[in-house]
Amino acid sequence: MYTQKNELRPWKKQRYCIPERDAARFVAQMEEVLDIYTSQHTEDEPLICMDEAAYELKADVFEPIPMTPASDRKEDYHYERHGVRALFIFFDPLRGWRRVSSREHRTRVDWALEVRQLLDVDYPHARKVKL
């Protein structure tokens, strides 16, 4: 089926980063982050990258049909929701180390407890951690 060039297609969309109004400030802050990444890191002052995310827990309502050599696995779009978990990810890109933890909430207190774990347990001998 051929569509006219001017025909509207509401089912299609493109995603891209729309720049902030204060793009110069954003670029300056990003350059600070990149400077930290490219600076020298030692065992006394490791570089630790951190991310956090919410992950929705779902279960199948109907058992999926397994794949066979002739067809793909088939899953129904219905699901049961089993809540949300907060994931905290810390990783040292130079050492190849990472830690992922899961919590019920993603509050300031949870974040502080994760950073305490990083400083007291994961890197207790570090003089300074670049987070």
Coordinates of N, CA, C and O in Angstrom, one line a residue:
M1 N 0.8 -1.2 0.0 CA 0.0 0.0 0.0 C 0.9 1.2 0.0 O 1.8 1.4 0.8
Y2 N 0.6 2.1 -0.9 CA 1.4 3.4 -1.0 C 0.7 4.5 -0.3 O -0.5 4.7 -0.4
T3 N 1.5 5.2 0.6 CA 0.9 6.3 1.3 C 1.4 7.6 0.7 O 2.5 7.7 0.3
Q4 N 0.5 8.6 0.7 CA 0.9 9.9 0.2 C 1.9 10.5 1.1 O 1.8 10.3 2.3
K5 N 2.7 11.4 0.6 CA 3.7 12.1 1.4 C 3.1 12.9 2.5 O 3.6 13.0 3.6
N6 N 2.0 13.5 2.2 CA 1.3 14.5 3.2 C 0.3 13.8 4.1 O -0.4 14.4 4.8
E7 N 0.1 12.5 3.9 CA -0.9 11.8 4.7 C -0.4 11.6 6.2 O 0.8 11.3 6.4
L8 N -1.2 11.9 7.1 CA -0.8 11.8 8.5 C -0.8 10.4 8.9 O -1.6 9.6 8.5
R9 N 0.2 10.0 9.8 CA 0.4 8.7 10.3 C 0.5 8.7 11.8 O 1.6 8.7 12.3
P10 N -0.6 8.8 12.5 CA -0.5 9.0 14.0 C 0.1 7.8 14.7 O 0.5 7.9 15.8
W11 N 0.2 6.6 14.1 CA 0.7 5.4 14.7 C 2.3 5.5 14.7 O 2.9 4.8 15.4
K12 N 2.8 6.3 13.9 CA 4.3 6.4 13.8 C 4.8 7.6 14.6 O 4.2 8.7 14.7
K13 N 5.9 7.5 15.2 CA 6.6 8.6 15.9 C 8.1 8.3 16.0 O 8.6 7.2 15.9
Q14 N 8.8 9.4 16.1 CA 10.3 9.4 16.2 C 10.6 9.9 17.6 O 10.0 10.8 18.1
R15 N 11.6 9.2 18.2 CA 12.1 9.7 19.6 C 13.5 10.2 19.4 O 14.3 9.6 18.8
Y16 N 13.7 11.4 20.0 CA 15.0 11.9 20.0 C 15.1 12.9 21.2 O 14.1 13.2 21.8
C17 N 16.3 13.3 21.5 CA 16.5 14.2 22.7 C 16.2 15.6 22.3 O 16.9 16.2 21.4
I18 N 15.2 16.2 22.9 CA 14.9 17.6 22.6 C 15.8 18.5 23.5 O 15.7 18.3 24.7
P19 N 16.6 19.4 23.0 CA 17.6 20.1 23.8 C 16.9 21.0 24.8 O 15.8 21.6 24.5
E20 N 17.5 21.2 25.9 CA 17.0 22.1 26.9 C 17.1 23.5 26.5 O 18.0 23.8 25.6
R21 N 16.3 24.4 27.1 CA 16.5 25.8 26.7 C 17.8 26.3 27.1 O 18.4 27.2 26.4
D22 N 18.4 25.9 28.2 CA 19.7 26.3 28.7 C 20.7 25.3 28.3 O 21.4 24.7 29.1
A23 N 20.9 25.1 27.0 CA 21.8 24.1 26.5 C 23.2 24.3 26.8 O 24.0 23.4 27.1
A24 N 23.7 25.6 26.9 CA 25.0 25.9 27.2 C 25.4 25.4 28.6 O 26.5 24.8 28.9
R25 N 24.5 25.6 29.6 CA 24.7 25.1 31.0 C 24.8 23.6 31.0 O 25.6 23.0 31.6
F26 N 23.9 23.0 30.2 CA 23.9 21.5 30.2 C 25.2 21.0 29.6 O 25.8 20.0 30.1
V27 N 25.7 21.6 28.5 CA 27.0 21.2 27.9 C 28.1 21.4 28.9 O 29.0 20.5 29.0
A28 N 28.1 22.5 29.6 CA 29.2 22.8 30.6 C 29.2 21.7 31.7 O 30.3 21.2 32.1
Q29 N 28.0 21.3 32.2 CA 28.0 20.3 33.2 C 28.4 18.9 32.7 O 29.1 18.2 33.4
M30 N 28.0 18.6 31.4 CA 28.5 17.4 30.8 C 30.0 17.3 30.7 O 30.6 16.3 30.8
E31 N 30.6 18.5 30.3 CA 32.0 18.5 30.2 C 32.7 18.3 31.5 O 33.8 17.6 31.6
E32 N 32.1 18.7 32.6 CA 32.7 18.4 33.9 C 32.7 16.9 34.2 O 33.6 16.4 34.7
V33 N 31.6 16.3 33.9 CA 31.5 14.8 34.0 C 32.5 14.1 33.2 O 33.2 13.2 33.7
L34 N 32.7 14.5 31.9 CA 33.7 13.9 31.1 C 35.1 14.2 31.6 O 35.9 13.3 31.4
D35 N 35.3 15.3 32.2 CA 36.7 15.6 32.7 C 36.9 14.6 33.9 O 38.1 14.1 34.0
I36 N 35.9 14.3 34.7 CA 36.1 13.3 35.8 C 36.4 12.0 35.2 O 37.3 11.2 35.7
Y37 N 35.7 11.6 34.1 CA 35.9 10.3 33.5 C 37.4 10.1 33.0 O 37.9 9.1 33.0
T38 N 37.9 11.2 32.4 CA 39.2 11.1 31.8 C 40.4 11.4 32.7 O 41.5 11.3 32.3
S39 N 40.1 11.8 34.0 CA 41.2 12.1 34.9 C 41.8 10.8 35.4 O 41.2 9.7 35.2
Q40 N 42.9 10.9 36.2 CA 43.6 9.7 36.7 C 42.8 9.1 37.9 O 42.3 9.9 38.7
H41 N 42.7 7.8 37.9 CA 42.0 7.1 39.0 C 42.9 6.1 39.6 O 43.6 5.4 38.9
T42 N 43.0 6.0 40.9 CA 43.8 5.1 41.6 C 43.0 4.2 42.5 O 41.8 4.5 42.6
E43 N 43.6 3.3 43.2 CA 42.8 2.4 44.1 C 42.4 3.3 45.3 O 41.4 3.0 45.9
D44 N 43.2 4.3 45.6 CA 42.8 5.2 46.7 C 41.7 6.2 46.4 O 41.0 6.7 47.2
E45 N 41.6 6.4 45.0 CA 40.5 7.3 44.6 C 39.9 6.7 43.3 O 40.1 7.2 42.2
P46 N 39.0 5.7 43.5 CA 38.4 5.0 42.4 C 37.3 5.9 41.8 O 36.7 6.7 42.4
L47 N 37.0 5.6 40.5 CA 35.9 6.2 39.8 C 34.7 5.1 39.9 O 34.9 4.0 39.5
I48 N 33.6 5.6 40.4 CA 32.5 4.7 40.6 C 31.3 5.3 39.8 O 30.9 6.5 40.1
C49 N 30.7 4.6 38.9 CA 29.5 5.1 38.2 C 28.3 4.5 38.9 O 28.4 3.4 39.4
M50 N 27.2 5.3 38.9 CA 26.0 4.9 39.6 C 24.8 5.2 38.8 O 24.8 6.2 38.1
D51 N 23.9 4.3 38.8 CA 22.6 4.5 38.2 C 21.5 3.9 39.1 O 21.8 3.0 39.9
E52 N 20.3 4.4 38.9 CA 19.2 3.8 39.6 C 18.0 3.8 38.7 O 17.9 4.6 37.8
A53 N 17.1 2.8 38.9 CA 15.9 2.6 38.1 C 14.8 1.9 38.8 O 15.1 1.2 39.8
A54 N 13.6 2.1 38.4 CA 12.5 1.4 38.9 C 12.2 0.3 37.9 O 12.2 0.5 36.7
Y55 N 11.9 -0.9 38.4 CA 11.6 -2.1 37.6 C 10.3 -2.7 38.0 O 10.1 -3.0 39.2
E56 N 9.4 -2.7 37.0 CA 8.1 -3.3 37.3 C 8.1 -4.8 37.2 O 8.6 -5.4 36.3
L57 N 7.6 -5.4 38.3 CA 7.5 -6.9 38.3 C 6.2 -7.4 37.7 O 5.2 -7.0 38.2
K58 N 6.3 -8.3 36.8 CA 5.1 -8.8 36.1 C 5.2 -10.3 36.0 O 6.3 -10.9 36.0
A59 N 4.0 -10.9 35.9 CA 3.9 -12.4 35.8 C 2.9 -12.7 34.6 O 2.0 -11.9 34.4
D60 N 3.1 -13.8 34.0 CA 2.2 -14.2 32.9 C 0.9 -14.6 33.5 O 0.9 -15.3 34.5
V61 N -0.2 -14.2 32.8 CA -1.5 -14.7 33.2 C -1.8 -16.1 32.6 O -2.2 -17.0 33.2
F62 N -1.4 -16.2 31.3 CA -1.5 -17.5 30.6 C -0.1 -18.0 30.2 O 0.8 -17.2 29.9
E63 N 0.1 -19.2 30.4 CA 1.4 -19.8 30.1 C 1.9 -19.6 28.7 O 1.1 -19.8 27.7
P64 N 3.1 -19.0 28.4 CA 3.5 -18.8 27.1 C 3.7 -20.1 26.3 O 3.9 -21.2 26.9
I65 N 3.5 -20.1 25.0 CA 3.7 -21.2 24.1 C 5.2 -21.2 23.7 O 5.7 -20.3 23.1
P66 N 5.9 -22.3 24.0 CA 7.3 -22.3 23.7 C 7.6 -22.3 22.2 O 6.8 -22.7 21.4
M67 N 8.8 -21.8 21.9 CA 9.2 -21.8 20.5 C 9.5 -23.2 20.0 O 9.8 -24.1 20.8
T68 N 9.3 -23.3 18.7 CA 9.7 -24.6 18.0 C 10.5 -24.2 16.8 O 10.6 -23.0 16.5
P69 N 11.1 -25.2 16.2 CA 11.9 -24.9 15.0 C 11.1 -24.1 13.9 O 11.7 -23.4 13.1
A70 N 9.8 -24.3 13.9 CA 9.0 -23.6 12.9 C 8.3 -22.3 13.3 O 7.8 -21.6 12.5
S71 N 8.3 -22.0 14.6 CA 7.7 -20.8 15.1 C 8.3 -20.2 16.3 O 9.0 -20.9 17.1
D72 N 8.1 -18.9 16.5 CA 8.6 -18.2 17.6 C 7.8 -18.4 18.9 O 6.7 -18.9 18.8
R73 N 8.4 -18.1 20.0 CA 7.7 -18.2 21.3 C 6.5 -17.2 21.2 O 6.6 -16.1 20.7
K74 N 5.4 -17.6 21.8 CA 4.2 -16.8 21.8 C 3.8 -16.4 23.2 O 3.7 -17.3 24.1
E75 N 3.7 -15.1 23.5 CA 3.2 -14.7 24.8 C 2.0 -13.8 24.7 O 1.8 -13.0 23.8
D76 N 1.1 -14.0 25.6 CA -0.1 -13.2 25.7 C 0.2 -11.8 26.2 O 1.1 -11.7 27.0
Y77 N -0.5 -10.8 25.8 CA -0.2 -9.5 26.3 C -0.8 -9.2 27.7 O -0.5 -8.2 28.3
H78 N -1.6 -10.1 28.2 CA -2.1 -9.9 29.6 C -1.0 -10.3 30.6 O -0.3 -11.2 30.3
Y79 N -1.0 -9.6 31.7 CA 0.0 -9.9 32.7 C -0.6 -9.5 34.1 O -1.5 -8.7 34.2
E80 N 0.0 -10.1 35.1 CA -0.3 -9.7 36.5 C 0.8 -8.8 37.0 O 2.0 -9.1 36.8
R81 N 0.5 -7.7 37.7 CA 1.5 -6.8 38.2 C 1.8 -7.2 39.6 O 0.9 -7.4 40.4
H82 N 3.1 -7.3 39.9 CA 3.5 -7.7 41.2 C 4.4 -6.6 41.9 O 5.3 -6.9 42.6
G83 N 4.1 -5.4 41.7 CA 4.7 -4.3 42.3 C 5.9 -3.8 41.5 O 6.2 -4.1 40.4
V84 N 6.7 -2.9 42.2 CA 7.9 -2.3 41.6 C 9.0 -2.4 42.6 O 8.8 -2.4 43.8
R85 N 10.2 -2.6 42.1 CA 11.4 -2.6 42.9 C 12.4 -1.5 42.4 O 12.4 -1.2 41.2
A86 N 13.1 -1.0 43.3 CA 14.1 0.0 42.9 C 15.5 -0.7 42.8 O 15.9 -1.5 43.7
L87 N 16.1 -0.5 41.7 CA 17.4 -1.0 41.4 C 18.5 0.0 41.6 O 18.4 1.1 41.0
F88 N 19.5 -0.3 42.3 CA 20.7 0.6 42.5 C 21.9 -0.1 41.9 O 22.2 -1.2 42.3
I89 N 22.6 0.5 40.9 CA 23.7 -0.1 40.2 C 24.9 0.7 40.5 O 24.9 1.9 40.2
F90 N 26.0 0.1 41.0 CA 27.3 0.8 41.1 C 28.3 0.0 40.3 O 28.3 -1.2 40.4
F91 N 29.1 0.7 39.5 CA 30.2 -0.1 38.8 C 31.4 0.7 38.7 O 31.4 2.0 38.6
D92 N 32.5 0.0 38.7 CA 33.8 0.6 38.5 C 34.3 0.1 37.1 O 34.7 -1.0 36.9
P93 N 34.2 1.1 36.1 CA 34.5 0.6 34.7 C 36.0 0.2 34.5 O 36.3 -0.5 33.6
L94 N 36.9 0.8 35.3 CA 38.3 0.5 35.2 C 38.7 -0.9 35.8 O 39.5 -1.6 35.3
R95 N 38.0 -1.2 36.9 CA 38.3 -2.5 37.5 C 37.4 -3.7 37.1 O 37.7 -4.8 37.3
G96 N 36.3 -3.3 36.4 CA 35.4 -4.4 36.0 C 34.5 -4.9 37.1 O 34.0 -6.0 37.0
W97 N 34.3 -4.1 38.1 CA 33.5 -4.5 39.3 C 32.1 -3.9 39.2 O 32.0 -2.8 38.7
R98 N 31.1 -4.6 39.7 CA 29.8 -4.0 39.8 C 29.0 -4.6 40.9 O 29.3 -5.7 41.3
R99 N 28.0 -3.8 41.4 CA 27.1 -4.3 42.4 C 25.7 -3.8 42.1 O 25.5 -2.6 41.8
V100 N 24.7 -4.7 42.1 CA 23.3 -4.3 41.8 C 22.6 -4.7 43.0 O 22.7 -5.8 43.5
S101 N 21.8 -3.8 43.6 CA 20.9 -4.2 44.7 C 19.5 -3.7 44.4 O 19.2 -2.8 43.6
S102 N 18.6 -4.4 45.1 CA 17.2 -4.1 44.9 C 16.5 -3.7 46.3 O 16.8 -4.3 47.3
R103 N 15.7 -2.7 46.2 CA 15.0 -2.2 47.4 C 13.5 -2.0 47.1 O 13.2 -1.8 45.9
E104 N 12.7 -1.9 48.1 CA 11.3 -1.7 47.9 C 11.0 -0.3 47.5 O 10.1 0.0 46.8
H105 N 11.9 0.7 47.9 CA 11.7 2.1 47.6 C 12.9 2.7 47.0 O 14.0 2.1 47.0
R106 N 12.7 3.9 46.5 CA 13.8 4.6 45.9 C 13.8 6.0 46.5 O 13.6 7.0 45.8
T107 N 14.0 6.1 47.8 CA 14.0 7.4 48.5 C 15.4 7.9 48.8 O 16.4 7.2 48.5
R108 N 15.5 9.1 49.3 CA 16.8 9.6 49.7 C 17.5 8.7 50.7 O 18.7 8.5 50.7
V109 N 16.7 8.2 51.7 CA 17.3 7.3 52.7 C 17.8 6.0 52.1 O 18.9 5.6 52.4
D110 N 17.1 5.5 51.1 CA 17.6 4.3 50.4 C 18.9 4.6 49.7 O 19.8 3.8 49.7
W111 N 18.9 5.7 49.0 CA 20.1 6.1 48.3 C 21.3 6.3 49.2 O 22.4 5.8 49.0
A112 N 21.1 6.9 50.3 CA 22.1 7.1 51.3 C 22.6 5.8 51.9 O 23.9 5.6 52.1
L113 N 21.7 4.8 52.1 CA 22.2 3.5 52.6 C 23.0 2.8 51.6 O 24.0 2.1 51.9
E114 N 22.7 2.9 50.3 CA 23.5 2.3 49.3 C 24.8 2.9 49.2 O 25.8 2.2 49.0
V115 N 24.9 4.2 49.3 CA 26.2 4.9 49.3 C 27.1 4.5 50.5 O 28.3 4.3 50.4
R116 N 26.4 4.4 51.6 CA 27.1 3.9 52.9 C 27.7 2.5 52.6 O 28.8 2.2 53.0
Q117 N 26.9 1.6 52.0 CA 27.4 0.3 51.6 C 28.6 0.4 50.7 O 29.6 -0.3 50.9
L118 N 28.6 1.3 49.8 CA 29.7 1.5 48.8 C 30.9 1.9 49.6 O 32.0 1.4 49.4
L119 N 30.8 2.9 50.5 CA 32.0 3.4 51.2 C 32.5 2.5 52.3 O 33.7 2.4 52.5
D120 N 31.6 1.9 53.1 CA 32.0 1.1 54.2 C 32.3 -0.3 53.9 O 33.2 -0.9 54.6
V121 N 31.7 -0.9 52.9 CA 31.9 -2.3 52.6 C 32.7 -2.5 51.3 O 33.6 -3.3 51.3
D122 N 32.2 -1.9 50.2 CA 32.8 -2.1 48.9 C 34.2 -1.5 48.8 O 35.1 -2.1 48.2
Y123 N 34.3 -0.3 49.3 CA 35.6 0.5 49.2 C 36.0 1.1 50.5 O 36.1 2.3 50.6
P124 N 36.2 0.2 51.5 CA 36.5 0.8 52.8 C 37.9 1.4 52.9 O 38.1 2.3 53.8
H125 N 38.8 1.1 52.1 CA 40.2 1.7 52.2 C 40.4 2.8 51.2 O 41.5 3.4 51.2
A126 N 39.4 3.2 50.5 CA 39.5 4.4 49.6 C 39.6 5.7 50.4 O 38.8 5.9 51.3
R127 N 40.5 6.5 50.0 CA 40.6 7.8 50.6 C 39.5 8.7 50.1 O 38.9 9.5 50.9
K128 N 39.1 8.6 48.9 CA 38.1 9.4 48.2 C 37.5 8.6 47.1 O 38.2 7.9 46.4
V129 N 36.2 8.6 47.0 CA 35.5 7.9 45.9 C 34.9 9.0 45.0 O 34.2 9.8 45.4
K130 N 35.2 8.9 43.7 CA 34.6 9.8 42.7 C 33.4 9.1 42.2 O 33.4 8.2 41.4
L131 N 32.2 9.6 42.6 CA 30.9 9.0 42.3 C 30.3 9.8 41.2 O 30.1 11.0 41.3

